[in-house]
mmCIF file of C-alpha atoms in Angstrom:
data_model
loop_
_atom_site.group_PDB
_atom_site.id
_atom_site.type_symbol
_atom_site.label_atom_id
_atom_site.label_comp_id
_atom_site.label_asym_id
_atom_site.label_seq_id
_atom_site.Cartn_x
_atom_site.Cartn_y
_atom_site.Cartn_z
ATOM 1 C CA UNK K 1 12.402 23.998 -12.983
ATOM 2 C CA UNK K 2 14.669 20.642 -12.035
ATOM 3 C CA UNK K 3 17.198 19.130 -14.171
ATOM 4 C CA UNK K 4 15.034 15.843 -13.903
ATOM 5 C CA UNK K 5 14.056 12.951 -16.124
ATOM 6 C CA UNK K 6 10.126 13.372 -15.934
ATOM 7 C CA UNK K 7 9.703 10.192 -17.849
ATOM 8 C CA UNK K 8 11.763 8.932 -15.107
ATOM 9 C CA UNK K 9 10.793 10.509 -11.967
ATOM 10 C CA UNK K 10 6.893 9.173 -13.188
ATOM 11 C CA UNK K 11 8.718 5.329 -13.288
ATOM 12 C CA UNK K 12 9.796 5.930 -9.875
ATOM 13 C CA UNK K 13 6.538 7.687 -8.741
ATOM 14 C CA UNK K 14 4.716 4.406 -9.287
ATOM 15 C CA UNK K 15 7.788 2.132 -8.167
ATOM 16 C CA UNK K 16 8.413 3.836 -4.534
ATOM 17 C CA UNK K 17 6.001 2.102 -2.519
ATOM 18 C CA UNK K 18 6.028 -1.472 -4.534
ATOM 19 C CA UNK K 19 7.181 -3.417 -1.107
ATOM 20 C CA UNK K 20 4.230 -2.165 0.024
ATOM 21 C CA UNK K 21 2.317 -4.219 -2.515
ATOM 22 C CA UNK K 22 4.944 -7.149 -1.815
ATOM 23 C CA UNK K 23 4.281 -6.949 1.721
ATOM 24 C CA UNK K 24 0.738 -6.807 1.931
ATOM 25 C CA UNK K 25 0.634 -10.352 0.702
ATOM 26 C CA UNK K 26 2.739 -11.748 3.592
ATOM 27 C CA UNK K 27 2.160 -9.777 6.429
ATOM 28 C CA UNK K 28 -1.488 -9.592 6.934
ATOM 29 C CA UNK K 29 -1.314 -10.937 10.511
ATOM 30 C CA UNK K 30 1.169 -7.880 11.348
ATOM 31 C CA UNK K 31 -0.609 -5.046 9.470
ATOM 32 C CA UNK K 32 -2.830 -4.621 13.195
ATOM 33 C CA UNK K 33 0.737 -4.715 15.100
ATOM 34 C CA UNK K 34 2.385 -2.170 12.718
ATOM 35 C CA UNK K 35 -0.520 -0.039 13.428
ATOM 36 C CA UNK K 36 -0.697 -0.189 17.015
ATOM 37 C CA UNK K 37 3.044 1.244 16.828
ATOM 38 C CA UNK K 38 2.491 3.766 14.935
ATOM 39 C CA UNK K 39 -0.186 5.104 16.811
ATOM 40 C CA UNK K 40 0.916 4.276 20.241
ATOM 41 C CA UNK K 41 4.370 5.649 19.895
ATOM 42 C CA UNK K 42 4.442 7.802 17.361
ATOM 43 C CA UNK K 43 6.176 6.234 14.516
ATOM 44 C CA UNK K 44 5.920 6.746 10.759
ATOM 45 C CA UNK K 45 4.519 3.507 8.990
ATOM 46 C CA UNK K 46 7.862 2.278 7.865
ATOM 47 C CA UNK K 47 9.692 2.814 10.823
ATOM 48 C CA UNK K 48 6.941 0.421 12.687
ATOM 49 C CA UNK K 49 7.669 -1.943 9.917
ATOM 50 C CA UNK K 50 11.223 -2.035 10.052
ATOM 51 C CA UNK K 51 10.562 -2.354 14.096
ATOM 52 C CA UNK K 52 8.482 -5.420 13.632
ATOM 53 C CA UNK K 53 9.522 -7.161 10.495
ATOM 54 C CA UNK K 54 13.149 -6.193 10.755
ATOM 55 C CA UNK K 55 13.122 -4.408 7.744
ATOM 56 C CA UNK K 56 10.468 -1.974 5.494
ATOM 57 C CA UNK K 57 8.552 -1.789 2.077
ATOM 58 C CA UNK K 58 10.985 0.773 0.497
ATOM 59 C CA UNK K 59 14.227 -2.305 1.433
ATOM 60 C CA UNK K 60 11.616 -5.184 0.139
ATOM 61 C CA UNK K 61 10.818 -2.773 -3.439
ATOM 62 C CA UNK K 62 14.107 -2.355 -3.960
ATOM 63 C CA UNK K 63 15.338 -6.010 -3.308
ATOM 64 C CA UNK K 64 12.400 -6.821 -6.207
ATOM 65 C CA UNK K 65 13.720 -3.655 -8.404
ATOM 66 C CA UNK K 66 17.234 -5.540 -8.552
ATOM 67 C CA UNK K 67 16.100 -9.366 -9.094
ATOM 68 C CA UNK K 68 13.869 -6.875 -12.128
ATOM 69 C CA UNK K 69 17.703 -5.528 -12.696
ATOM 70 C CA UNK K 70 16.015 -1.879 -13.038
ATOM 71 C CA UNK K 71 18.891 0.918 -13.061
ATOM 72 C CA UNK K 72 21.089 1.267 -9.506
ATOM 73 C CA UNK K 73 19.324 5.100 -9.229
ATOM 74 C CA UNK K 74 15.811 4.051 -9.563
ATOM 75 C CA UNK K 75 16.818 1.004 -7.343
ATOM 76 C CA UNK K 76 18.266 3.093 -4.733
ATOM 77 C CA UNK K 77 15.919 6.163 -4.687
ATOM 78 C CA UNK K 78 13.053 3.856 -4.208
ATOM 79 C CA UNK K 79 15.213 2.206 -1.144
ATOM 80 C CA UNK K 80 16.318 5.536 0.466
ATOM 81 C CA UNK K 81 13.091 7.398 -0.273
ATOM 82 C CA UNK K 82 12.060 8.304 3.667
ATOM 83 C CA UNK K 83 15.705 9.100 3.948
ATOM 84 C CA UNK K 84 17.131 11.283 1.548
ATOM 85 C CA UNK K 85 20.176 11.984 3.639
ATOM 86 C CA UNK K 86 21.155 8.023 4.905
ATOM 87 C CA UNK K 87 24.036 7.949 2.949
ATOM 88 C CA UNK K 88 25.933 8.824 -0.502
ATOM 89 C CA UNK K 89 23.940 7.033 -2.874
ATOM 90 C CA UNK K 90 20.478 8.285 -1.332
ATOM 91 C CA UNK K 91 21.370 11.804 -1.377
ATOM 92 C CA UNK K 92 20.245 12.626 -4.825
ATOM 93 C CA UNK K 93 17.227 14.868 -6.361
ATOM 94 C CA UNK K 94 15.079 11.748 -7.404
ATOM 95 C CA UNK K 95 15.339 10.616 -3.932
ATOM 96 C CA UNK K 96 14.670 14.281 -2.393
ATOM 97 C CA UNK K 97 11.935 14.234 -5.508
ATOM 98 C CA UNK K 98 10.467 11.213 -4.499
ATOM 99 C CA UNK K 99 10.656 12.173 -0.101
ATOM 100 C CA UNK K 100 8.609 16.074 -0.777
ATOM 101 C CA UNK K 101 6.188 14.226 -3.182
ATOM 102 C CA UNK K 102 5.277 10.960 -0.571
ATOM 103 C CA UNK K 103 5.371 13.691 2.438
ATOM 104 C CA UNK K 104 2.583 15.611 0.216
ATOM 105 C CA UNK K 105 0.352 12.981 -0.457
ATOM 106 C CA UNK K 106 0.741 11.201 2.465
ATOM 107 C CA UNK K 107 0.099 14.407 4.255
ATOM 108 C CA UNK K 108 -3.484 15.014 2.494
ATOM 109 C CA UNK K 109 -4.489 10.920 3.949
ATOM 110 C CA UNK K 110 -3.985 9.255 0.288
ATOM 111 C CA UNK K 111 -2.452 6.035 0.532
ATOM 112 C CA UNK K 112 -1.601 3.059 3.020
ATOM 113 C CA UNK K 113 -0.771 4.235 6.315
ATOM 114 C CA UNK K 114 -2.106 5.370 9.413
ATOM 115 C CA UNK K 115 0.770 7.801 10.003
ATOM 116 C CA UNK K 116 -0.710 10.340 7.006
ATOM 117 C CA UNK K 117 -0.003 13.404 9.560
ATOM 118 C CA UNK K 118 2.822 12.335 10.913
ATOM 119 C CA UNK K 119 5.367 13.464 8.407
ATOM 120 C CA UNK K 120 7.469 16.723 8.827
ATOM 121 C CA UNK K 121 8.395 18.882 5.751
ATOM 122 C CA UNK K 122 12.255 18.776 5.601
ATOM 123 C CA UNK K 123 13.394 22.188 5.179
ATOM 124 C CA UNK K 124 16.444 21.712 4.018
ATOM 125 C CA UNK K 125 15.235 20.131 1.343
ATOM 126 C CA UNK K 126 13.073 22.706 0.029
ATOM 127 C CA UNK K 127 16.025 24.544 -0.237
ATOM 128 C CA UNK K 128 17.540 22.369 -2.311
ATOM 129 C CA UNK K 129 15.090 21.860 -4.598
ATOM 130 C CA UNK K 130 14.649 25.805 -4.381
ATOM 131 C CA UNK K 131 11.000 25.275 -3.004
ATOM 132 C CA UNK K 132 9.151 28.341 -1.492
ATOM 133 C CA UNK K 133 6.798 26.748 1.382
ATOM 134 C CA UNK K 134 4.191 29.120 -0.497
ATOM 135 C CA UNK K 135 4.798 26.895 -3.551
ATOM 136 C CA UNK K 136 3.958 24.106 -1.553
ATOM 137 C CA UNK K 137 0.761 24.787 -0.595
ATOM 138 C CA UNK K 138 -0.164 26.204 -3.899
ATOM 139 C CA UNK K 139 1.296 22.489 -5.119
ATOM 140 C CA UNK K 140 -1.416 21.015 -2.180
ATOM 141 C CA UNK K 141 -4.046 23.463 -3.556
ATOM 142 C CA UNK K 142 -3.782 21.817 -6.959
ATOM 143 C CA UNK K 143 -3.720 18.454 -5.946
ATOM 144 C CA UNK K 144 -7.051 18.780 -3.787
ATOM 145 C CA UNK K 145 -8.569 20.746 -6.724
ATOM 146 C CA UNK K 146 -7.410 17.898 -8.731
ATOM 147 C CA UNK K 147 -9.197 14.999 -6.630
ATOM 148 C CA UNK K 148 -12.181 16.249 -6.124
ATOM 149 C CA UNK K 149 -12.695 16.554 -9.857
ATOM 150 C CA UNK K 150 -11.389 12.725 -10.330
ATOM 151 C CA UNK K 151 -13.929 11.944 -7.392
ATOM 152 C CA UNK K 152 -16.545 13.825 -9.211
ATOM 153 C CA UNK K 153 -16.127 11.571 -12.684
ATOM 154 C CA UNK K 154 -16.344 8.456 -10.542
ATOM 155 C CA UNK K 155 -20.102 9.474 -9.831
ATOM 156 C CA UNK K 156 -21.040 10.439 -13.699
#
């Protein structure tokens, strides 16, 4: 239905959360500190980051994308993806893509993260991508369908 790239859009599927990767290497000490935020005051994962480290995985992955010298738009959707609307170059459909599709997953408890049910659908961004909320739960549907029958080959 999108005017989107899909060879793309699967590049920066895998590239979104590659500070987190970075990250993990370093800040093993803070990982229990970054928690304790997010669960004592309520904030998403990389907002606790950003509060403790001074800045997030999505700023680290994209500071590695351009010493990689990976296109500006891949560059910047992976930096603005929790923020679609910061500024000019993050409001773009990769980066609204990339926000619905972490929000999903994150939202079913796949990934790093203790703030999996923490995230709230942006609306206005359904809209945009002409989304029915319907859609998205048959989209969630899908996906669980989907897992369980990857979960079921890991025991054959």
């Amino acid at each position: 239905k999108l005017p989107i790239d899909i060879e793309k859009i699967f590049v920066i599927g895998l590239l979104h959360d590659i500070g987190k990767i970075i990250l993990s290497q370093y800040i093993e000490d803070k990982i229990e500190e970054i928690n304790y935020h997010v669960a004592k005051e309520n904030l998403l994962f990389y907002e606790a980051e950003k509060k403790i480290l001074g800045f997030n995985h999505a700023e680290v992955g994209s500071m590695l994308l351009n010493k990689w010298k990976i296109p500006k738009d891949i560059i910047n959707t992976v930096k603005y993806h929790h923020n679609p609307y910061e500024n000019k170059e993050s409001n773009t459909l990769y980066t609204k893509v990339v926000y619905l599709a972490d929000i999903l997953v994150n939202s079913l408890a796949i990934g790093i993260g203790y703030d999996c049910k923490k995230f709230i659908m942006n609306s206005l961004i359904l809209d945009e991508l002409n989304i029915k909320t319907e859609e998205i739960n048959d989209i969630i549907e899908q996906f669980i369908i989907k897992i369980d029958l990857i979960n079921l080959l890991d025991f054959v």
